[in-house]
């Protein structure tokens, strides 16, 4: 399947920040996000980026921004949300954040980074289906094997699922995020 790049997009990074992830791995998540922001063509007319962190609840780290410095400042503020991994809560918050502020002619994406199985996988699939019904493309990055099944279940395409063995491998994948910010065509 071909993956056609987009030039105007809203990319919301949905980052698991549960107790399972922990503070040390949050730091690796931050490194990944900074590498991703550096690799993406962030700007007012191209790609805007937002970040939502989730554990047992979800919180908006930053709404859509078009400035790398502001994004890096927001990334530095990320901490453990705590609790279990409620992917449905994260997806619902991400969808709401995107839906409220997507620009005309911009393709919205949720870029999920998760390492734990969701507390309610069935609800996560329902939440993902709702996001997709609004035209949001879901890309997933599984860390380890715990979140792989959920990542495959909620993503928009098998082509848009990636996996690394552990968090120490996550930061170096940030530079390839732009390869998965695309529209898969049969």
Tab-separated table of C-alpha atoms in Angstrom:
chain	number	residue	atom	x	y	z
A	1	UNK	CA	0.000	0.000	0.000
A	2	UNK	CA	1.280	3.450	-0.892
A	3	UNK	CA	1.517	6.111	1.780
A	4	UNK	CA	1.035	9.564	0.283
A	5	UNK	CA	2.583	12.373	2.373
A	6	UNK	CA	0.457	15.351	3.365
A	7	UNK	CA	1.677	18.928	3.311
A	8	UNK	CA	-0.950	20.485	5.601
A	9	UNK	CA	-1.774	18.542	8.755
A	10	UNK	CA	-2.789	18.730	12.389
A	11	UNK	CA	-0.756	16.146	14.318
A	12	UNK	CA	-1.785	15.381	17.868
A	13	UNK	CA	0.652	13.200	19.800
A	14	UNK	CA	-1.253	11.033	22.286
A	15	UNK	CA	1.324	9.900	24.836
A	16	UNK	CA	0.735	7.259	27.486
A	17	UNK	CA	1.809	8.696	30.846
A	18	UNK	CA	0.420	6.019	33.177
A	19	UNK	CA	2.116	4.750	36.336
A	20	UNK	CA	3.394	1.832	34.235
A	21	UNK	CA	5.379	4.210	32.011
A	22	UNK	CA	7.018	6.000	34.948
A	23	UNK	CA	9.151	9.123	35.161
A	24	UNK	CA	12.301	7.737	33.474
A	25	UNK	CA	10.365	6.630	30.400
A	26	UNK	CA	8.485	9.951	30.293
A	27	UNK	CA	11.905	11.557	29.757
A	28	UNK	CA	12.497	9.221	26.790
A	29	UNK	CA	9.024	10.122	25.502
A	30	UNK	CA	10.029	13.790	25.686
A	31	UNK	CA	13.180	13.057	23.664
A	32	UNK	CA	11.033	11.259	21.074
A	33	UNK	CA	8.619	14.201	20.884
A	34	UNK	CA	11.436	16.722	20.438
A	35	UNK	CA	12.966	14.602	17.661
A	36	UNK	CA	9.528	14.340	16.046
A	37	UNK	CA	8.885	18.073	16.204
A	38	UNK	CA	12.328	18.717	14.707
A	39	UNK	CA	11.607	16.294	11.840
A	40	UNK	CA	8.141	17.635	11.010
A	41	UNK	CA	7.639	20.750	8.880
A	42	UNK	CA	6.025	22.710	11.726
A	43	UNK	CA	4.608	26.092	10.755
A	44	UNK	CA	1.425	28.137	10.273
A	45	UNK	CA	0.805	26.954	6.704
A	46	UNK	CA	2.023	23.364	7.062
A	47	UNK	CA	1.953	21.182	10.203
A	48	UNK	CA	0.542	22.184	13.574
A	49	UNK	CA	1.196	19.951	16.594
A	50	UNK	CA	-0.740	19.283	19.814
A	51	UNK	CA	0.009	16.909	22.696
A	52	UNK	CA	-2.300	14.992	25.039
A	53	UNK	CA	-0.978	12.773	27.849
A	54	UNK	CA	-3.097	10.020	29.364
A	55	UNK	CA	-3.127	7.573	32.247
A	56	UNK	CA	-6.343	6.930	34.141
A	57	UNK	CA	-7.473	10.305	32.757
A	58	UNK	CA	-6.308	12.518	29.898
A	59	UNK	CA	-4.891	16.023	29.921
A	60	UNK	CA	-4.075	18.453	27.139
A	61	UNK	CA	-0.380	19.317	27.366
A	62	UNK	CA	-0.738	21.848	24.569
A	63	UNK	CA	-3.407	22.668	21.982
A	64	UNK	CA	-2.356	22.904	18.334
A	65	UNK	CA	0.738	25.080	17.922
A	66	UNK	CA	2.745	26.084	14.864
A	67	UNK	CA	5.972	27.069	16.681
A	68	UNK	CA	8.770	24.612	17.555
A	69	UNK	CA	10.056	26.628	20.533
A	70	UNK	CA	6.588	26.756	22.118
A	71	UNK	CA	6.168	23.036	21.470
A	72	UNK	CA	9.511	22.194	23.067
A	73	UNK	CA	8.553	24.239	26.136
A	74	UNK	CA	5.276	22.313	26.367
A	75	UNK	CA	7.111	19.001	25.942
A	76	UNK	CA	9.367	19.884	28.884
A	77	UNK	CA	6.261	20.215	31.082
A	78	UNK	CA	5.039	16.624	30.525
A	79	UNK	CA	4.903	14.462	33.636
A	80	UNK	CA	3.303	11.196	34.730
A	81	UNK	CA	-0.501	11.505	34.704
A	82	UNK	CA	-0.740	8.361	36.834
A	83	UNK	CA	-3.093	5.445	37.157
A	84	UNK	CA	-3.763	2.799	34.540
A	85	UNK	CA	-3.729	3.274	30.780
A	86	UNK	CA	-7.228	4.389	29.771
A	87	UNK	CA	-6.678	4.677	26.028
A	88	UNK	CA	-10.352	5.499	25.435
A	89	UNK	CA	-10.058	8.598	27.649
A	90	UNK	CA	-6.940	9.615	25.732
A	91	UNK	CA	-8.540	9.100	22.333
A	92	UNK	CA	-11.693	10.977	23.374
A	93	UNK	CA	-9.636	13.960	24.597
A	94	UNK	CA	-7.460	13.872	21.472
A	95	UNK	CA	-10.492	13.791	19.179
A	96	UNK	CA	-12.111	16.682	21.035
A	97	UNK	CA	-8.889	18.733	20.918
A	98	UNK	CA	-8.482	18.180	17.177
A	99	UNK	CA	-12.148	18.554	16.282
A	100	UNK	CA	-12.330	21.945	18.003
A	101	UNK	CA	-9.413	23.491	16.125
A	102	UNK	CA	-8.615	21.749	12.830
A	103	UNK	CA	-7.821	24.184	10.008
A	104	UNK	CA	-9.515	24.083	6.602
A	105	UNK	CA	-7.803	21.683	4.214
A	106	UNK	CA	-5.625	20.225	6.985
A	107	UNK	CA	-5.622	16.458	7.537
A	108	UNK	CA	-5.943	15.613	11.250
A	109	UNK	CA	-3.817	12.825	12.742
A	110	UNK	CA	-3.556	11.221	16.165
A	111	UNK	CA	-0.080	9.764	16.698
A	112	UNK	CA	-0.402	7.307	19.588
A	113	UNK	CA	2.613	6.240	21.660
A	114	UNK	CA	1.670	3.505	24.149
A	115	UNK	CA	3.274	0.669	26.092
A	116	UNK	CA	0.408	-0.756	28.185
A	117	UNK	CA	-2.736	-2.569	27.234
A	118	UNK	CA	-5.718	-0.289	27.709
A	119	UNK	CA	-7.928	-0.767	30.757
A	120	UNK	CA	-10.857	-1.101	28.334
A	121	UNK	CA	-9.779	-2.156	24.842
A	122	UNK	CA	-13.349	-2.422	23.528
A	123	UNK	CA	-14.090	1.175	24.542
A	124	UNK	CA	-10.772	2.278	22.999
A	125	UNK	CA	-11.820	0.757	19.673
A	126	UNK	CA	-15.179	2.563	19.900
A	127	UNK	CA	-13.361	5.841	20.645
A	128	UNK	CA	-10.970	5.247	17.724
A	129	UNK	CA	-13.882	4.543	15.391
A	130	UNK	CA	-15.493	7.823	16.473
A	131	UNK	CA	-12.253	9.701	15.707
A	132	UNK	CA	-11.999	8.043	12.293
A	133	UNK	CA	-15.617	8.987	11.531
A	134	UNK	CA	-14.492	12.636	11.819
A	135	UNK	CA	-11.749	11.991	9.258
A	136	UNK	CA	-8.925	11.653	11.786
A	137	UNK	CA	-6.164	9.231	10.784
A	138	UNK	CA	-4.710	7.271	13.719
A	139	UNK	CA	-1.047	6.272	13.624
A	140	UNK	CA	0.338	4.077	16.422
A	141	UNK	CA	3.775	3.497	17.916
A	142	UNK	CA	3.795	0.533	20.333
A	143	UNK	CA	6.569	0.362	22.902
A	144	UNK	CA	7.141	-3.295	23.793
A	145	UNK	CA	4.419	-5.867	23.264
A	146	UNK	CA	1.856	-4.727	25.860
A	147	UNK	CA	0.177	-2.153	23.640
A	148	UNK	CA	0.721	-3.815	20.274
A	149	UNK	CA	-2.741	-5.364	19.985
A	150	UNK	CA	-4.476	-2.113	21.006
A	151	UNK	CA	-2.241	-0.178	18.589
A	152	UNK	CA	-3.209	-2.470	15.729
A	153	UNK	CA	-6.892	-2.318	16.691
A	154	UNK	CA	-7.160	1.479	16.809
A	155	UNK	CA	-4.823	2.490	13.965
A	156	UNK	CA	-6.191	3.498	10.583
A	157	UNK	CA	-3.928	1.082	8.678
A	158	UNK	CA	-1.375	-1.661	9.325
A	159	UNK	CA	1.058	0.568	7.402
A	160	UNK	CA	0.694	3.139	10.181
A	161	UNK	CA	1.683	0.909	13.113
A	162	UNK	CA	5.267	0.694	14.319
A	163	UNK	CA	6.854	-1.041	17.287
A	164	UNK	CA	10.039	-0.681	19.290
A	165	UNK	CA	11.216	-3.126	21.958
A	166	UNK	CA	11.469	-0.577	24.785
A	167	UNK	CA	11.511	3.125	25.599
A	168	UNK	CA	15.272	3.440	25.144
A	169	UNK	CA	14.707	2.787	21.412
A	170	UNK	CA	11.875	5.315	21.102
A	171	UNK	CA	13.794	8.633	20.716
A	172	UNK	CA	15.646	7.588	17.559
A	173	UNK	CA	12.319	6.836	15.835
A	174	UNK	CA	11.268	10.488	16.154
A	175	UNK	CA	13.049	11.431	12.951
A	176	UNK	CA	10.893	8.949	10.982
A	177	UNK	CA	7.513	10.150	12.293
A	178	UNK	CA	6.955	12.132	9.111
A	179	UNK	CA	7.060	8.856	7.132
A	180	UNK	CA	3.835	7.756	8.860
A	181	UNK	CA	2.045	11.106	8.636
A	182	UNK	CA	0.454	10.152	5.351
A	183	UNK	CA	-2.705	8.923	3.674
A	184	UNK	CA	-2.585	5.206	2.883
A	185	UNK	CA	-3.906	4.336	-0.572
A	186	UNK	CA	-4.658	0.867	-1.869
